[in-house]
Coordinates of C-alpha atoms and ligand atoms in Angstrom, one line a residue:
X97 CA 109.8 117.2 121.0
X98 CA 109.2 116.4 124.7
X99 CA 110.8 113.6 126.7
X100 CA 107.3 112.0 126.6
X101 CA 106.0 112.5 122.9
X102 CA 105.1 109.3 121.5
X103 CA 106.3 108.1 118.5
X104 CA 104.8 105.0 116.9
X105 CA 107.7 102.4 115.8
X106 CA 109.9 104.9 117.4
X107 CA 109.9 106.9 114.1
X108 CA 113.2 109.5 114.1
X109 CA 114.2 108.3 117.4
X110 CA 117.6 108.1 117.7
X111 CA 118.4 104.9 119.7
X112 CA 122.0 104.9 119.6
X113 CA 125.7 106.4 118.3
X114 CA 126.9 104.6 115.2
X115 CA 130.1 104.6 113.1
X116 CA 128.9 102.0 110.7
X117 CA 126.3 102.7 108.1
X118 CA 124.4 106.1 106.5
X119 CA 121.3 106.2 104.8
X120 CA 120.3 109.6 103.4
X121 CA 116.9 108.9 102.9
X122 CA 115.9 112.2 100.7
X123 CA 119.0 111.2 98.0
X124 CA 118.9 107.4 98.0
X125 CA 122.8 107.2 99.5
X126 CA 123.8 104.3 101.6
X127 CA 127.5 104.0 103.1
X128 CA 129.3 101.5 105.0
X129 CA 132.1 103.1 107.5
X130 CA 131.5 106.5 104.7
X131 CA 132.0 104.0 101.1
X132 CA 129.1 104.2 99.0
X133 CA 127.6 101.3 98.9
X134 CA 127.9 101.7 94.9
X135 CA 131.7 101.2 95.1
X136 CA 131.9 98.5 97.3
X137 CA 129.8 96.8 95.0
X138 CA 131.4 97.1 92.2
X139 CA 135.3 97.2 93.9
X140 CA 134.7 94.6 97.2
X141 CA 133.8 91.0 98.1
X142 CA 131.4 90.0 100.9
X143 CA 134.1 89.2 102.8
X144 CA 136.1 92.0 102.1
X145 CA 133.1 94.5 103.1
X146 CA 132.2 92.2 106.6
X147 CA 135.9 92.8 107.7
X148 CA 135.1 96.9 107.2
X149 CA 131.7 96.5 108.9
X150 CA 132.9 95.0 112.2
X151 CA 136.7 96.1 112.4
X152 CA 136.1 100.2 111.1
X153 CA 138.5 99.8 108.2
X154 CA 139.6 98.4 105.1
X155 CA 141.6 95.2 105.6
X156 CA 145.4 94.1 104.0
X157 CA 145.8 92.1 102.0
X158 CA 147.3 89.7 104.7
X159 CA 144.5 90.6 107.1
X160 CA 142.1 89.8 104.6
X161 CA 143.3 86.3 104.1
X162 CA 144.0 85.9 107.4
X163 CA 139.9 86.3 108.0
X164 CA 138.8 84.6 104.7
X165 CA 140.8 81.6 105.1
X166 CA 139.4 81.4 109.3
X167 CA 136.0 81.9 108.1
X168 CA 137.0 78.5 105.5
X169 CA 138.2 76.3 108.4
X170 CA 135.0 76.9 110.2
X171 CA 132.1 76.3 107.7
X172 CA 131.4 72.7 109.0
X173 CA 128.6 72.3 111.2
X174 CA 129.0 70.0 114.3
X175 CA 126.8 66.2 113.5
X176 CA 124.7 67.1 116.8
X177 CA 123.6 70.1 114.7
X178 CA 122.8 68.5 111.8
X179 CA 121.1 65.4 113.7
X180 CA 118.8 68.2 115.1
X181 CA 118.5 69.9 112.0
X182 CA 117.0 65.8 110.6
X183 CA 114.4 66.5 113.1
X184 CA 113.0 69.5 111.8
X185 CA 109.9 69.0 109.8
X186 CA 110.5 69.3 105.9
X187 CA 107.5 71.8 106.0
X188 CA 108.9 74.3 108.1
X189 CA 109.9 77.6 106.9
X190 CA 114.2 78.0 107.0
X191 CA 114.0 81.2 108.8
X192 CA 112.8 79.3 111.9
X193 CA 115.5 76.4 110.9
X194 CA 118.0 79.0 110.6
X195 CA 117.0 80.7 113.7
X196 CA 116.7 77.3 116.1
X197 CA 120.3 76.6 114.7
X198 CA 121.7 80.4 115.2
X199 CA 120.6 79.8 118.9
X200 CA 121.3 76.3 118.9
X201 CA 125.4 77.5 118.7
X202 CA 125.0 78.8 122.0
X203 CA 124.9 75.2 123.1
X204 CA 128.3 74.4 121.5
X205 CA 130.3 77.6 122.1
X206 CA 128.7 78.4 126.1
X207 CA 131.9 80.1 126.9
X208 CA 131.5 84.5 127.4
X209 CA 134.0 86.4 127.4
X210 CA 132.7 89.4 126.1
X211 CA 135.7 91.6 127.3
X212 CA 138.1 89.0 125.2
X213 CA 139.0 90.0 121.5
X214 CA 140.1 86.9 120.9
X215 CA 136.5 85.2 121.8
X216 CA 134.4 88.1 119.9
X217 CA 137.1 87.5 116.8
X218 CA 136.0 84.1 117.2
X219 CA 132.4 84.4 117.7
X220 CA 132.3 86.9 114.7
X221 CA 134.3 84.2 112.5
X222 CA 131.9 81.2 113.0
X223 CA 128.6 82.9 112.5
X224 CA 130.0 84.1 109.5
X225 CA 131.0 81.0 108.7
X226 CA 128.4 78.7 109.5
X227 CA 125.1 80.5 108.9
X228 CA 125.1 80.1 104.9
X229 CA 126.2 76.0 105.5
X230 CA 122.9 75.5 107.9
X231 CA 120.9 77.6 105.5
X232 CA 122.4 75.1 102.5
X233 CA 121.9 72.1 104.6
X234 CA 118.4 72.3 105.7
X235 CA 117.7 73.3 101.9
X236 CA 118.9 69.8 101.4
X237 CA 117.8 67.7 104.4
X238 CA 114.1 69.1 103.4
X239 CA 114.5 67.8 99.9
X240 CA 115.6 64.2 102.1
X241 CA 119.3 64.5 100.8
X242 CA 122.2 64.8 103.2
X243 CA 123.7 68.1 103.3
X244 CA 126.4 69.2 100.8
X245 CA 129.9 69.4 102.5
X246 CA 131.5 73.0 102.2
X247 CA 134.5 73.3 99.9
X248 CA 137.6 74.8 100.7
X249 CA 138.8 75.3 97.3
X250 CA 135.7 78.0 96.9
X251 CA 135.6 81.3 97.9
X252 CA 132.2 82.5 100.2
X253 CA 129.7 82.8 97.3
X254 CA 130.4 80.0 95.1
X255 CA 130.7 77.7 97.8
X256 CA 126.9 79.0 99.2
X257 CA 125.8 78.5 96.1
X258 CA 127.7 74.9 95.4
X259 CA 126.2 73.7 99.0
X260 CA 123.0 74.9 97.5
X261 CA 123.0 72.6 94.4
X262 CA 125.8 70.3 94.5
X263 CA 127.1 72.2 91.5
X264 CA 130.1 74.7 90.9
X265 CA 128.4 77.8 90.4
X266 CA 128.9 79.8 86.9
X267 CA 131.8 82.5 87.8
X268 CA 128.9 85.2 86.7
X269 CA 126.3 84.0 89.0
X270 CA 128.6 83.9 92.2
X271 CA 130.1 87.1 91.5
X272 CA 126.4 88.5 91.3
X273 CA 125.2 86.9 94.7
X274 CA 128.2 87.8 96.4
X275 CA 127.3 91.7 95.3
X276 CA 123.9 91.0 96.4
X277 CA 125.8 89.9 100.1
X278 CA 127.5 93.5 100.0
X279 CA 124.4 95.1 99.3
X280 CA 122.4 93.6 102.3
X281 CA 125.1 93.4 104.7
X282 CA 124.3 96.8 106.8
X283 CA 121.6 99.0 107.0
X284 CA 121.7 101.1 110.1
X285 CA 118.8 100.8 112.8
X286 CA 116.4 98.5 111.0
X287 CA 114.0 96.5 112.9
X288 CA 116.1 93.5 113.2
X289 CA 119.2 94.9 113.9
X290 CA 117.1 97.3 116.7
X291 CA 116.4 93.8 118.6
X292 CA 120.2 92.3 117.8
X293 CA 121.3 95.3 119.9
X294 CA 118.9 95.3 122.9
X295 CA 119.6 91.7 123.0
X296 CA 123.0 92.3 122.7
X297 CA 122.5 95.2 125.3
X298 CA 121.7 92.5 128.2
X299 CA 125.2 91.1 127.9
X300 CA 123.8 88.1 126.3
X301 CA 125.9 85.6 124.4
X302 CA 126.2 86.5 120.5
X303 CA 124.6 83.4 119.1
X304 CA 121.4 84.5 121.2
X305 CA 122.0 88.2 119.6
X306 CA 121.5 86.2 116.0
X307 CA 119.1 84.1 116.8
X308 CA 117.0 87.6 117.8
X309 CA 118.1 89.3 114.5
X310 CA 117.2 86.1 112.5
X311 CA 113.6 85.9 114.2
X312 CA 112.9 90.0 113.6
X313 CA 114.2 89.8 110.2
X314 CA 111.8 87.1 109.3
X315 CA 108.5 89.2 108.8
X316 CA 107.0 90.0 106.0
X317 CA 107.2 93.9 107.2
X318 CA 110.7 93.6 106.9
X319 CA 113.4 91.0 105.4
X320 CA 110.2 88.6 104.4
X321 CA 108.9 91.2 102.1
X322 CA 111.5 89.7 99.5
X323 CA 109.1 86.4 99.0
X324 CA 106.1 87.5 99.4
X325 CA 107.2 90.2 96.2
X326 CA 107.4 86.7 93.9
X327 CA 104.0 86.0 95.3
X328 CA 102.7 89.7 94.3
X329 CA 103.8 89.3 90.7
X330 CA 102.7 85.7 90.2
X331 CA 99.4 86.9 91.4
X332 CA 99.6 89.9 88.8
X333 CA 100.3 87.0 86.1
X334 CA 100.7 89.8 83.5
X335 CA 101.5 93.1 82.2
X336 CA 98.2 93.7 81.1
X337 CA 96.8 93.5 84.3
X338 CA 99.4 95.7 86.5
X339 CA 97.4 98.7 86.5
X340 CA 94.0 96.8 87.0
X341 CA 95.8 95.1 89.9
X342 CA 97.1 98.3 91.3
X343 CA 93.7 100.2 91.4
X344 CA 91.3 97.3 92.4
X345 CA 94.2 97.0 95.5
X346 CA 94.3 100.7 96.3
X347 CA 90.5 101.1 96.3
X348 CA 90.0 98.3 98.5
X349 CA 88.6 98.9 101.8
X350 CA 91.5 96.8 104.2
X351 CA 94.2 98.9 102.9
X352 CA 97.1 96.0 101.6
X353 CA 100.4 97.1 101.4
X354 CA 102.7 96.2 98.4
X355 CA 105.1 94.1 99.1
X356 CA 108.5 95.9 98.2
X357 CA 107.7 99.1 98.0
X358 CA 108.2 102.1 100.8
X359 CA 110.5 102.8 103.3
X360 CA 110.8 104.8 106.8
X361 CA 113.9 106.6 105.8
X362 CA 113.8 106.4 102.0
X363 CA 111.6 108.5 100.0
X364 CA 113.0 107.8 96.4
X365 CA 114.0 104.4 95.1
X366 CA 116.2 102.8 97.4
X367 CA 119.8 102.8 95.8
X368 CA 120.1 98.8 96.7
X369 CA 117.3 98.6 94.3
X370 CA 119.0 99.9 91.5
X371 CA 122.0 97.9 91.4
X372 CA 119.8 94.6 92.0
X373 CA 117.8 96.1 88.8
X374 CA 120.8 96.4 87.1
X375 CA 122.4 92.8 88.6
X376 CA 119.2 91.2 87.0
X377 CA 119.4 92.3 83.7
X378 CA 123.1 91.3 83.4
X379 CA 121.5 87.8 84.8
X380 CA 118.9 88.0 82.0
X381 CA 121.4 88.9 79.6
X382 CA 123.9 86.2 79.9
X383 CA 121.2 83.2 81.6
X384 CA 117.5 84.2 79.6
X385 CA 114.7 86.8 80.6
X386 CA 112.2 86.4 83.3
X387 CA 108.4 86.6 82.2
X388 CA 107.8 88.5 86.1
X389 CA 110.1 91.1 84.8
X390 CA 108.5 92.5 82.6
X391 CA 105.6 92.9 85.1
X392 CA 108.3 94.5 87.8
X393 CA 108.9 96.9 85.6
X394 CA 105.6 97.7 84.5
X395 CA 104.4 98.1 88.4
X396 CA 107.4 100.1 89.0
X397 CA 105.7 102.6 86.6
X398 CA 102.2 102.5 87.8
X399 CA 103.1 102.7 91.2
X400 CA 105.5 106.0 90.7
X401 CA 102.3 107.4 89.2
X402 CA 99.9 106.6 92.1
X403 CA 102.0 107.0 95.3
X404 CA 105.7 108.4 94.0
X405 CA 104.0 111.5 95.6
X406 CA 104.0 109.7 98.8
X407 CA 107.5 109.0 98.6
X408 CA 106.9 105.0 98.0
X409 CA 109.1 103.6 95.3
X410 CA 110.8 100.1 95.1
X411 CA 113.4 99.3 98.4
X412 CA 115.9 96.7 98.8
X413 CA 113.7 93.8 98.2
X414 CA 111.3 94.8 95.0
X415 CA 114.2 93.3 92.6
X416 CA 116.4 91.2 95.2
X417 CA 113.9 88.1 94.8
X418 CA 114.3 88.3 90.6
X419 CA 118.0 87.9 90.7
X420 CA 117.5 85.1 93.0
X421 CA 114.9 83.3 91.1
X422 CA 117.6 83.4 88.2
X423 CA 120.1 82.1 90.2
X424 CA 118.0 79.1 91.2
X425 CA 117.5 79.7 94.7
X426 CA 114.0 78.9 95.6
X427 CA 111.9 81.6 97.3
X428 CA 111.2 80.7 100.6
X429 CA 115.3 80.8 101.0
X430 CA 115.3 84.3 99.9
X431 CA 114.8 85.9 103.6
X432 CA 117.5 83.3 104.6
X433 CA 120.1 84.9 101.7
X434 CA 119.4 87.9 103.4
X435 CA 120.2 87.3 106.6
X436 CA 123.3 85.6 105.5
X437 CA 124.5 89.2 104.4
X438 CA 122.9 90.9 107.6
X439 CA 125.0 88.7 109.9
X440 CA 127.6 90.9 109.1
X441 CA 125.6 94.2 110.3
X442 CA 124.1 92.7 113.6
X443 CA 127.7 91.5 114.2
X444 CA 129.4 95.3 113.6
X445 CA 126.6 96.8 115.6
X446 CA 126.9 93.9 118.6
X447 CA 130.7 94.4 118.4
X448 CA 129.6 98.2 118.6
X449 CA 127.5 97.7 121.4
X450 CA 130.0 96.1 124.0
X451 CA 131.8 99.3 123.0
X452 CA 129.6 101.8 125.1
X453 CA 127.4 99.2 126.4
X454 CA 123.8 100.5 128.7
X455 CA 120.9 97.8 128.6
X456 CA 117.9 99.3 126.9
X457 CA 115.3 100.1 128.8
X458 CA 112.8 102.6 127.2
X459 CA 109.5 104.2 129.1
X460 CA 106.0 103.7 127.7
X461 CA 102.8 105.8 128.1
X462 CA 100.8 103.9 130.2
X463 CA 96.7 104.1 129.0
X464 CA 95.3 101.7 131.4
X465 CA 93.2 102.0 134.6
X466 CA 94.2 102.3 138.2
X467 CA 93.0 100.6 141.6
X468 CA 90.5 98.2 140.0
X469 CA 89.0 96.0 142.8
X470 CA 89.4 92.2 141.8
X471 CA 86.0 90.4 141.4
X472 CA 86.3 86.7 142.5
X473 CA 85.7 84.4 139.6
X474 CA 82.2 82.8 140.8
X475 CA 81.0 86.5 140.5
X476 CA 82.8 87.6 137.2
X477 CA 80.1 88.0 134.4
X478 CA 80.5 87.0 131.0
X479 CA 80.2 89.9 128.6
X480 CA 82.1 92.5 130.6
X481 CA 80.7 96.2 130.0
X482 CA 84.4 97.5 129.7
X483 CA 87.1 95.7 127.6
X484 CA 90.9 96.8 127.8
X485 CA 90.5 96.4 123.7
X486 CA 87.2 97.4 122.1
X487 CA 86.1 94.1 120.2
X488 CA 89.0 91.9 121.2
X489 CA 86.3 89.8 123.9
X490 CA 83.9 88.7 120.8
X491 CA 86.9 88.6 118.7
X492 CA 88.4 85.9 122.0
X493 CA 84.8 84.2 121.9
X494 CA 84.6 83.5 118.0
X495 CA 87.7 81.2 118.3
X496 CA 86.0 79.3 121.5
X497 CA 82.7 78.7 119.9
Ligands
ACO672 N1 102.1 100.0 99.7 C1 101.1 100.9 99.8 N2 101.1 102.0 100.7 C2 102.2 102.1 101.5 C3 103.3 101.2 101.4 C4 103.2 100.1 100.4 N3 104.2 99.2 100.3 N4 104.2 101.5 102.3 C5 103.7 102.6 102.9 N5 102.5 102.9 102.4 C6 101.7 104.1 102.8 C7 100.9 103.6 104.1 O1 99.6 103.1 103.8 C8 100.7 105.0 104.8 O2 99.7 105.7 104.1 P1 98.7 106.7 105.0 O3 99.6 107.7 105.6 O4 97.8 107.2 104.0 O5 98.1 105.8 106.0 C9 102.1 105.7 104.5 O6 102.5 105.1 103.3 C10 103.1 105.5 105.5 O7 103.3 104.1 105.7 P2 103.7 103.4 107.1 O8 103.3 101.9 107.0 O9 103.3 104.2 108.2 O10 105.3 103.5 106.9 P3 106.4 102.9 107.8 O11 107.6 103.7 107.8 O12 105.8 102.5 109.2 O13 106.6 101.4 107.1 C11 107.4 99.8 105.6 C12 107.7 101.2 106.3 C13 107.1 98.8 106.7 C14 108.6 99.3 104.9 C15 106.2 100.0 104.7 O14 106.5 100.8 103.6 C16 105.7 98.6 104.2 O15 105.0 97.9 104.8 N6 106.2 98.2 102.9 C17 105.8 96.9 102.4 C18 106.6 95.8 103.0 C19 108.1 95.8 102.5 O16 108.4 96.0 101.4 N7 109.0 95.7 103.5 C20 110.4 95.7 103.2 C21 111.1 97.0 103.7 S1 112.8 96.9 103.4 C22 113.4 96.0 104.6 O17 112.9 95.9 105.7 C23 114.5 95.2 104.3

């Protein structure tokens, strides 16, 4: 490859050194610091597996209390917080909430000392610690409730879940969600954690680094695809109609993507998919079925038949939504859940990123013109021969009437 090839979305473009994840794309195998992701699941805790994103290495026992019982203490949110969060309107989506807050910390905590372990510990501790309570409590302010206080006496997940519904979770469903934390936690150089490092990269404070991630996260390209999967199989309304729904979709002329399905590095079913699969079904087992199963399943199988030679099967969030649904979080918090569990990524990789710190400042290909003379506005007509993009004037004009 030359220096100057192009490569759209920076496809296998190594942008930095990292310690922290692995994705082998061609055998569906995700590690954290060289665990499989598999055995965390079934061995760690959430806050077990953030301590071994950000500090390289499984903690003690005493280490690990040490950090779960800081991460306790700082749950609260300040009242300013919360009186800003009463003026958010009820409408608005809770990734923005959730990203005004992340940035809103900044205010609070304006002190960087990025060289100070003792201010990154910090830093680290109360975004971990405060993210799921302003996801919970804009959940409740929207519903015109006042949010749920955090409980000491709960560990991470159950409290979450508590803050979510004013009601101790079942041991079953916390223990699922808290699995579902580990399996979103880290996942190399993904899009949002790509802009938590170049904002990270300008020696910025961490809360802005969030704040970033949270805003990246948010599309529907990338964490946002979880919701809008719910959408796709309420749309679908039955089994009966997958394959129906699949063809009409694929033959249309605007190409739509499904939501779910495909990946940059993974070519076979992402392995975060199949222990969600398998988290829902012990869900449905224990809780009741889900009619949109059914139809998950069923589109599963069509779509391995139509583009499983393209290397498109189900990723991360194809199955993620279902558990939620079951554990009664409503979808538009979904992308929230996520980045609840990706805090702990963009935090390793920021932490990471101080290490062996250069700003980011790629190069681009420039395609446009050269020494064009300016034409005074009095002269300037209105429908230009030559437009930097072809159709983007009329496109401009249709929305001035
Ligand atoms: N449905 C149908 N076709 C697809 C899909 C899909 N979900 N994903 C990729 N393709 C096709 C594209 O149409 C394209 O076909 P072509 O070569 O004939 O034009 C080819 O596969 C390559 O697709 P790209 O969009 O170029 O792949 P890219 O690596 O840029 O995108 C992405 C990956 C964004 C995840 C894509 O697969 C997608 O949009 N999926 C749906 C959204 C989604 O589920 N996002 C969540 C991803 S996981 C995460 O971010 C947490």
């Amino acid at each position: 490859m030359s220096a100057c090839e192009y490569r759209p979305g920076l496809e296998g473009i190594p942008a930095k050194e990292s310690g922290i994840g692995f994705v082998d794309g061609k055998q569906g195998i995700l590690e954290y610091r060289g665990i499989r992701i598999e055995e965390l699941a079934a061995k760690s805790s959430f806050v077990e597996t953030t301590f071994l994103l950000i500090w390289g290495y499984l903690p003690t026992f005493e280490e690990l209390e040490a950090f779960a019982t800081e991460i306790q203490y700082h749950r609260r949110l300040k009242y300013r917080i919360r009186d800003m969060m009463k003026c958010f309107p009820e409408t608005g989506h809770p990734m923005d909430a959730l990203q005004s807050c992340a940035a809103a910390l900044g205010l609070f905590y304006s002190r960087r000392a990025l060289d100070d372990p003792a201010y990154i510990r910090a830093a680290v501790v109360r975004l971990l610690a405060k993210i799921p309570t302003m996801v919970a409590a804009f959940q409740m302010m929207r519903q015109g409730n006042d949010p749920i206080r955090p409980r000491d006496d709960l560990d991470y997940s159950s409290n979450f879940l508590y803050m979510l519904n004013e009601q101790i979770p079942d041991p079953l469903a916390a223990q699922i969600f808290d699995i579902c934390l580990m399996l979103h936690a880290e996942h190399t150089i993904n899009a949002s954690t790509f802009s938590a490092m170049v904002t990270a990269s300008t020696l910025t404070d961490p809360y802005a680094v969030i704040a970033s991630a949270v805003g990246t996260l948010a599309g529907p390209l990338h964490g946002g695809a979880n919701e809008e999967v719910l959408l796709m199989l309420k749309e679908i309304g039955s089994v009966d109609r997958v394959e129906a729904y699949v063809d009409e979709r694929m033959q249309q002329k605007q190409k739509q993507k499904f939501m779910g399905f495909g990946h940059r590095v993974y070519k076979v079913k992402d392995p975060r998919a199949v222990v969600l699969q398998q988290l829902a079904e012990q869900l449905f087992d224990k809780f009741g079925g889900d009619e949109y199963y059914d139809i998950a399943l069923k589109l599963e199988a069509v779509m391995a038949d139509r583009l499983g030679g393209k290397g498109i099967y189900p990723n991360v969030d194809f199955y993620s939504g279902l558990v939620y649904r079951k554990l009664g979080i409503p979808a538009d918090l979904f992308t929230p859940v996520f980045a609840i569990a990706r805090v702990a990524g963009w935090l390793a990789h920021w932490k990471e990123q101080l290490n062996a710190n250069r700003i980011f400042r790629p190069t681009q290909i420039y395609t446009g013109d050269h020494e064009i003379t300016y034409i005074p506005l009095e002269k300037r007509t209105t429908t230009p021969e030559k437009r930097a993009v072809p159709g983007d004037y009329e496109r401009y004009r249709s929305t001035i009437g």
